[in-house]
């Protein structure tokens, strides 16, 4: 009677480890980019919602920077969920701010923060005229919006 050996040989084990290593090198960065893209979509949604708020504010007050009583729009927005993304709470991926704020103009900037800091799109921007942009990006605007 011969005794049968069970188990894996060293070559088989090294083959499995190599395959797992190669898959990890491909899958993990792809997954991370998918997560960043989902967070970017949340950021874009909040930017567009803030732009809608600004347009309603303009309709009611005839200007972007302050209401009829002279209260600055930034005071009205203080503590609002419209200044960070995601709005639902949890870890913040974008901090929103109003720049170039005047009677007839504004620019919304969504600066990445936390895990989103390494995003290839950098800071997302949107003006009162609907012009979308990015700053600090390594890719074109149409790849980010």
PDB file of C-alpha atoms in Angstrom:
ATOM      1  CA  UNK A   1       0.000   0.000   0.000  1.00  0.00           C
ATOM      2  CA  UNK A   2       1.292   3.363  -0.898  1.00  0.00           C
ATOM      3  CA  UNK A   3       0.590   6.393   1.199  1.00  0.00           C
ATOM      4  CA  UNK A   4      -0.906   9.327  -0.642  1.00  0.00           C
ATOM      5  CA  UNK A   5       0.309  12.823   0.118  1.00  0.00           C
ATOM      6  CA  UNK A   6      -2.168  15.634   0.468  1.00  0.00           C
ATOM      7  CA  UNK A   7      -1.645  19.351   0.423  1.00  0.00           C
ATOM      8  CA  UNK A   8      -0.114  21.858  -1.946  1.00  0.00           C
ATOM      9  CA  UNK A   9       3.376  21.946  -3.311  1.00  0.00           C
ATOM     10  CA  UNK A  10       5.505  25.064  -2.989  1.00  0.00           C
ATOM     11  CA  UNK A  11       5.136  25.775  -6.726  1.00  0.00           C
ATOM     12  CA  UNK A  12       1.354  25.637  -6.474  1.00  0.00           C
ATOM     13  CA  UNK A  13       1.381  27.930  -3.457  1.00  0.00           C
ATOM     14  CA  UNK A  14       3.643  30.470  -5.205  1.00  0.00           C
ATOM     15  CA  UNK A  15       1.395  30.380  -8.273  1.00  0.00           C
ATOM     16  CA  UNK A  16      -1.666  31.186  -6.164  1.00  0.00           C
ATOM     17  CA  UNK A  17       0.166  33.995  -4.329  1.00  0.00           C
ATOM     18  CA  UNK A  18       1.324  35.485  -7.658  1.00  0.00           C
ATOM     19  CA  UNK A  19      -2.182  35.397  -9.129  1.00  0.00           C
ATOM     20  CA  UNK A  20      -3.662  37.036  -6.012  1.00  0.00           C
ATOM     21  CA  UNK A  21      -0.952  39.715  -6.130  1.00  0.00           C
ATOM     22  CA  UNK A  22      -1.606  40.519  -9.786  1.00  0.00           C
ATOM     23  CA  UNK A  23      -5.366  40.687  -9.252  1.00  0.00           C
ATOM     24  CA  UNK A  24      -4.890  42.945  -6.223  1.00  0.00           C
ATOM     25  CA  UNK A  25      -2.675  45.309  -8.209  1.00  0.00           C
ATOM     26  CA  UNK A  26      -5.424  45.686 -10.813  1.00  0.00           C
ATOM     27  CA  UNK A  27      -8.613  45.494  -8.762  1.00  0.00           C
ATOM     28  CA  UNK A  28      -7.814  47.736  -5.767  1.00  0.00           C
ATOM     29  CA  UNK A  29      -6.934  50.904  -7.761  1.00  0.00           C
ATOM     30  CA  UNK A  30      -9.958  50.341  -9.980  1.00  0.00           C
ATOM     31  CA  UNK A  31     -12.206  50.042  -6.937  1.00  0.00           C
ATOM     32  CA  UNK A  32     -10.725  53.187  -5.371  1.00  0.00           C
ATOM     33  CA  UNK A  33     -11.360  55.156  -8.570  1.00  0.00           C
ATOM     34  CA  UNK A  34     -14.968  53.915  -8.634  1.00  0.00           C
ATOM     35  CA  UNK A  35     -15.456  55.108  -5.055  1.00  0.00           C
ATOM     36  CA  UNK A  36     -13.960  58.533  -5.905  1.00  0.00           C
ATOM     37  CA  UNK A  37     -16.257  58.782  -8.928  1.00  0.00           C
ATOM     38  CA  UNK A  38     -19.309  58.052  -6.744  1.00  0.00           C
ATOM     39  CA  UNK A  39     -18.204  60.689  -4.222  1.00  0.00           C
ATOM     40  CA  UNK A  40     -17.662  63.151  -7.098  1.00  0.00           C
ATOM     41  CA  UNK A  41     -21.245  62.521  -8.248  1.00  0.00           C
ATOM     42  CA  UNK A  42     -22.468  63.363  -4.721  1.00  0.00           C
ATOM     43  CA  UNK A  43     -20.374  66.532  -4.804  1.00  0.00           C
ATOM     44  CA  UNK A  44     -21.764  67.534  -8.186  1.00  0.00           C
ATOM     45  CA  UNK A  45     -25.326  67.015  -6.961  1.00  0.00           C
ATOM     46  CA  UNK A  46     -24.781  69.315  -3.977  1.00  0.00           C
ATOM     47  CA  UNK A  47     -23.067  71.929  -6.204  1.00  0.00           C
ATOM     48  CA  UNK A  48     -26.082  71.926  -8.527  1.00  0.00           C
ATOM     49  CA  UNK A  49     -28.470  72.118  -5.575  1.00  0.00           C
ATOM     50  CA  UNK A  50     -26.574  75.109  -4.169  1.00  0.00           C
ATOM     51  CA  UNK A  51     -26.746  76.750  -7.622  1.00  0.00           C
ATOM     52  CA  UNK A  52     -30.525  76.224  -7.613  1.00  0.00           C
ATOM     53  CA  UNK A  53     -30.709  77.810  -4.163  1.00  0.00           C
ATOM     54  CA  UNK A  54     -28.722  80.803  -5.447  1.00  0.00           C
ATOM     55  CA  UNK A  55     -31.066  81.220  -8.417  1.00  0.00           C
ATOM     56  CA  UNK A  56     -34.134  81.137  -6.139  1.00  0.00           C
ATOM     57  CA  UNK A  57     -32.392  83.639  -3.854  1.00  0.00           C
ATOM     58  CA  UNK A  58     -31.758  85.905  -6.848  1.00  0.00           C
ATOM     59  CA  UNK A  59     -35.379  85.607  -7.985  1.00  0.00           C
ATOM     60  CA  UNK A  60     -36.635  86.629  -4.537  1.00  0.00           C
ATOM     61  CA  UNK A  61     -34.073  89.402  -3.881  1.00  0.00           C
ATOM     62  CA  UNK A  62     -32.896  90.655  -7.275  1.00  0.00           C
ATOM     63  CA  UNK A  63     -29.257  89.925  -6.430  1.00  0.00           C
ATOM     64  CA  UNK A  64     -26.983  87.051  -5.355  1.00  0.00           C
ATOM     65  CA  UNK A  65     -24.948  88.600  -2.549  1.00  0.00           C
ATOM     66  CA  UNK A  66     -27.637  89.753  -0.067  1.00  0.00           C
ATOM     67  CA  UNK A  67     -31.347  89.736   0.574  1.00  0.00           C
ATOM     68  CA  UNK A  68     -33.643  92.773   0.536  1.00  0.00           C
ATOM     69  CA  UNK A  69     -32.918  93.419   4.230  1.00  0.00           C
ATOM     70  CA  UNK A  70     -29.171  93.493   3.548  1.00  0.00           C
ATOM     71  CA  UNK A  71     -28.373  90.100   5.103  1.00  0.00           C
ATOM     72  CA  UNK A  72     -25.510  88.413   3.265  1.00  0.00           C
ATOM     73  CA  UNK A  73     -26.338  85.172   1.500  1.00  0.00           C
ATOM     74  CA  UNK A  74     -23.377  83.572   3.304  1.00  0.00           C
ATOM     75  CA  UNK A  75     -25.133  84.341   6.604  1.00  0.00           C
ATOM     76  CA  UNK A  76     -28.334  82.771   5.292  1.00  0.00           C
ATOM     77  CA  UNK A  77     -26.367  79.663   4.266  1.00  0.00           C
ATOM     78  CA  UNK A  78     -24.318  79.396   7.489  1.00  0.00           C
ATOM     79  CA  UNK A  79     -24.680  75.914   8.931  1.00  0.00           C
ATOM     80  CA  UNK A  80     -26.577  74.714   5.864  1.00  0.00           C
ATOM     81  CA  UNK A  81     -26.252  71.173   4.559  1.00  0.00           C
ATOM     82  CA  UNK A  82     -25.569  72.785   1.160  1.00  0.00           C
ATOM     83  CA  UNK A  83     -21.989  73.585   2.170  1.00  0.00           C
ATOM     84  CA  UNK A  84     -20.656  70.034   2.290  1.00  0.00           C
ATOM     85  CA  UNK A  85     -21.084  66.800   0.409  1.00  0.00           C
ATOM     86  CA  UNK A  86     -22.614  64.395   1.026  1.00  0.00           C
ATOM     87  CA  UNK A  87     -25.566  66.245   2.541  1.00  0.00           C
ATOM     88  CA  UNK A  88     -26.769  63.236   4.509  1.00  0.00           C
ATOM     89  CA  UNK A  89     -23.901  63.406   6.959  1.00  0.00           C
ATOM     90  CA  UNK A  90     -21.076  61.014   7.518  1.00  0.00           C
ATOM     91  CA  UNK A  91     -17.577  61.610   6.229  1.00  0.00           C
ATOM     92  CA  UNK A  92     -17.304  64.838   4.228  1.00  0.00           C
ATOM     93  CA  UNK A  93     -15.788  64.509   0.748  1.00  0.00           C
ATOM     94  CA  UNK A  94     -16.284  68.081  -0.502  1.00  0.00           C
ATOM     95  CA  UNK A  95     -16.442  71.464   1.199  1.00  0.00           C
ATOM     96  CA  UNK A  96     -18.458  73.996  -0.787  1.00  0.00           C
ATOM     97  CA  UNK A  97     -17.936  77.738  -0.813  1.00  0.00           C
ATOM     98  CA  UNK A  98     -19.180  80.766  -2.708  1.00  0.00           C
ATOM     99  CA  UNK A  99     -16.483  82.753  -4.497  1.00  0.00           C
ATOM    100  CA  UNK A 100     -16.620  85.837  -6.718  1.00  0.00           C
ATOM    101  CA  UNK A 101     -19.861  86.685  -4.927  1.00  0.00           C
ATOM    102  CA  UNK A 102     -21.389  89.975  -6.081  1.00  0.00           C
ATOM    103  CA  UNK A 103     -24.745  91.431  -7.017  1.00  0.00           C
ATOM    104  CA  UNK A 104     -24.878  89.597 -10.359  1.00  0.00           C
ATOM    105  CA  UNK A 105     -22.190  86.883 -10.106  1.00  0.00           C
ATOM    106  CA  UNK A 106     -21.140  83.893  -8.055  1.00  0.00           C
ATOM    107  CA  UNK A 107     -18.894  80.861  -8.433  1.00  0.00           C
ATOM    108  CA  UNK A 108     -19.416  77.731  -6.386  1.00  0.00           C
ATOM    109  CA  UNK A 109     -16.269  75.791  -5.510  1.00  0.00           C
ATOM    110  CA  UNK A 110     -16.346  72.236  -4.208  1.00  0.00           C
ATOM    111  CA  UNK A 111     -12.920  71.494  -2.740  1.00  0.00           C
ATOM    112  CA  UNK A 112     -12.144  67.815  -2.129  1.00  0.00           C
ATOM    113  CA  UNK A 113     -11.348  66.791   1.418  1.00  0.00           C
ATOM    114  CA  UNK A 114     -10.621  63.593   3.296  1.00  0.00           C
ATOM    115  CA  UNK A 115     -10.461  60.468   1.146  1.00  0.00           C
ATOM    116  CA  UNK A 116     -11.429  62.512  -1.925  1.00  0.00           C
ATOM    117  CA  UNK A 117      -8.278  64.668  -1.768  1.00  0.00           C
ATOM    118  CA  UNK A 118      -6.450  62.458  -4.266  1.00  0.00           C
ATOM    119  CA  UNK A 119      -9.199  62.772  -6.886  1.00  0.00           C
ATOM    120  CA  UNK A 120      -7.931  63.510 -10.390  1.00  0.00           C
ATOM    121  CA  UNK A 121     -10.607  66.199 -10.886  1.00  0.00           C
ATOM    122  CA  UNK A 122      -9.471  68.479  -8.078  1.00  0.00           C
ATOM    123  CA  UNK A 123     -11.840  71.326  -7.157  1.00  0.00           C
ATOM    124  CA  UNK A 124     -15.162  71.423  -9.024  1.00  0.00           C
ATOM    125  CA  UNK A 125     -16.524  74.855  -9.966  1.00  0.00           C
ATOM    126  CA  UNK A 126     -19.804  76.217 -11.298  1.00  0.00           C
ATOM    127  CA  UNK A 127     -20.671  79.836 -12.139  1.00  0.00           C
ATOM    128  CA  UNK A 128     -23.981  81.694 -12.188  1.00  0.00           C
ATOM    129  CA  UNK A 129     -24.066  81.319 -15.965  1.00  0.00           C
ATOM    130  CA  UNK A 130     -23.752  77.524 -15.729  1.00  0.00           C
ATOM    131  CA  UNK A 131     -20.091  77.258 -16.746  1.00  0.00           C
ATOM    132  CA  UNK A 132     -18.632  74.117 -15.204  1.00  0.00           C
ATOM    133  CA  UNK A 133     -14.937  73.902 -14.465  1.00  0.00           C
ATOM    134  CA  UNK A 134     -12.188  72.292 -12.432  1.00  0.00           C
ATOM    135  CA  UNK A 135      -9.022  73.583 -10.848  1.00  0.00           C
ATOM    136  CA  UNK A 136      -6.058  71.490  -9.842  1.00  0.00           C
ATOM    137  CA  UNK A 137      -7.226  68.709 -12.139  1.00  0.00           C
ATOM    138  CA  UNK A 138      -5.077  66.326 -14.139  1.00  0.00           C
ATOM    139  CA  UNK A 139      -7.884  65.657 -16.634  1.00  0.00           C
ATOM    140  CA  UNK A 140     -10.191  67.731 -18.838  1.00  0.00           C
ATOM    141  CA  UNK A 141     -13.384  69.311 -17.487  1.00  0.00           C
ATOM    142  CA  UNK A 142     -15.657  67.028 -19.535  1.00  0.00           C
ATOM    143  CA  UNK A 143     -14.095  64.004 -17.777  1.00  0.00           C
ATOM    144  CA  UNK A 144     -15.086  65.400 -14.404  1.00  0.00           C
ATOM    145  CA  UNK A 145     -18.565  66.773 -15.008  1.00  0.00           C
TER     146      UNK A 145
END
